[in-house]
Amino acid sequence: MEQLKKYIRSVPDFPKPGINFYDVTTLFQNPVGFNLALDGMEEYVRSRKADKIVAIEARGFILGAALADRLNIGLVPARKPGKLPWRTITEEYSLEYGTDRLQMHADAVQPGERVVIVDDLIATGGTLGAACKLVEQLGGKVVGISSVIGLNFLPYRQRLAGYDLHHLIAYDSE
Ligand code: AMP
């Protein structure tokens, strides 16, 4: 999967100085690269015997939708506050500065359902941790977390301890 790196654009100092942004739009643009990434994630989600995928806004939606269709399982969006039209549940999580919130529809996961959560990249694990809590609030079981990229120089493994973590490629330094 190391070859996926050639499809990912790295943008220095975005969205602020000192952050190296891993841009997966160049991966999505390339049918060979996108297909390869989906093959890897599909194999993982299948191995976890997931009933549903929860996808994180916004790049997670692109991956999650394609995977849910390949696997013929349901797709649930986890969204920024105020976007979902019906009754929602909310989790707050901490960022480097301040907090953010993530929401899901209150009927999106049924008790006992096996869920894999999908996003493009795991950084601090804050967003994915909030998504795990949303699934668990509804009685679902988080059987895995899958992303294209893992930033191994950030402490997401501690934050997501106890969950089965999967990524296709990793970066070890900024
Ligand atoms: P975190 O909650 O810190 O794990 O951040 C994960 C979310 O922020 C994901 O939805 C990523 O898409 C985005 N993100 C964080 N850091 C980066 C980065 N260096 N490059 C691209 N996306 C990032």
CSV table of C-alpha atoms in Angstrom, one decimal, residues 96-158:
chain,number,residue,atom,x,y,z
A,96,GLU,CA,-5.7,21.6,20.2
A,97,TYR,CA,-7.5,24.9,21.0
A,98,GLY,CA,-11.1,24.6,22.3
A,99,THR,CA,-13.7,21.9,21.5
A,100,ASP,CA,-15.8,20.7,18.7
A,101,ARG,CA,-19.0,18.5,18.4
A,102,LEU,CA,-20.1,15.7,16.2
A,103,GLN,CA,-23.7,14.5,15.7
A,104,MET,CA,-25.6,11.4,14.5
A,105,HIS,CA,-29.2,10.7,14.0
A,106,ALA,CA,-30.7,9.1,17.1
A,107,ASP,CA,-32.0,6.0,15.1
A,108,ALA,CA,-28.9,5.6,12.9
A,109,VAL,CA,-27.5,2.5,14.7
A,110,GLN,CA,-29.5,-0.3,16.4
A,111,PRO,CA,-28.5,-2.0,19.6
A,112,GLY,CA,-26.0,-4.8,19.0
A,113,GLU,CA,-25.1,-3.7,15.4
A,114,ARG,CA,-21.4,-4.1,14.5
A,115,VAL,CA,-20.0,-0.8,13.2
A,116,VAL,CA,-16.8,0.2,11.5
A,117,ILE,CA,-16.0,3.9,11.5
A,118,VAL,CA,-14.3,5.4,8.4
A,119,ASP,CA,-12.4,8.6,7.8
A,120,ASP,CA,-9.6,9.7,5.5
A,121,LEU,CA,-7.0,10.3,8.2
A,122,ILE,CA,-6.4,9.7,12.0
A,123,ALA,CA,-4.5,12.5,13.6
A,124,THR,CA,-5.1,13.0,17.4
A,125,GLY,CA,-8.1,10.6,17.3
A,126,GLY,CA,-10.4,13.1,18.8
A,127,THR,CA,-13.0,13.0,16.0
A,128,LEU,CA,-13.0,9.3,15.8
A,129,GLY,CA,-13.2,8.9,19.5
A,130,ALA,CA,-16.4,11.1,19.5
A,131,ALA,CA,-17.8,8.9,16.7
A,132,CYS,CA,-17.1,5.8,18.8
A,133,LYS,CA,-19.1,7.3,21.7
A,134,LEU,CA,-22.0,8.2,19.5
A,135,VAL,CA,-22.2,4.6,18.2
A,136,GLU,CA,-22.0,3.3,21.8
A,137,GLN,CA,-24.6,5.7,23.1
A,138,LEU,CA,-27.0,4.0,20.7
A,139,GLY,CA,-25.9,0.5,21.8
A,140,GLY,CA,-23.8,-0.3,18.8
A,141,LYS,CA,-20.5,-2.1,18.9
A,142,VAL,CA,-17.5,-0.4,17.3
A,143,VAL,CA,-15.6,-3.4,15.8
A,144,GLY,CA,-13.1,-1.3,13.9
A,145,ILE,CA,-11.8,2.1,12.8
A,146,SER,CA,-10.4,2.4,9.3
A,147,SER,CA,-8.6,5.3,7.6
A,148,VAL,CA,-6.3,5.8,4.6
A,149,ILE,CA,-3.7,7.6,6.6
A,150,GLY,CA,-2.4,7.3,10.2
A,151,LEU,CA,-0.2,10.1,11.6
A,152,ASN,CA,2.0,7.9,13.8
A,153,PHE,CA,3.7,10.9,15.5
A,154,LEU,CA,0.5,11.9,17.1
A,155,PRO,CA,-0.9,10.1,20.2
A,156,TYR,CA,-4.1,8.6,18.6
A,157,ARG,CA,-3.3,5.1,19.8
A,158,GLN,CA,-3.6,6.2,23.5
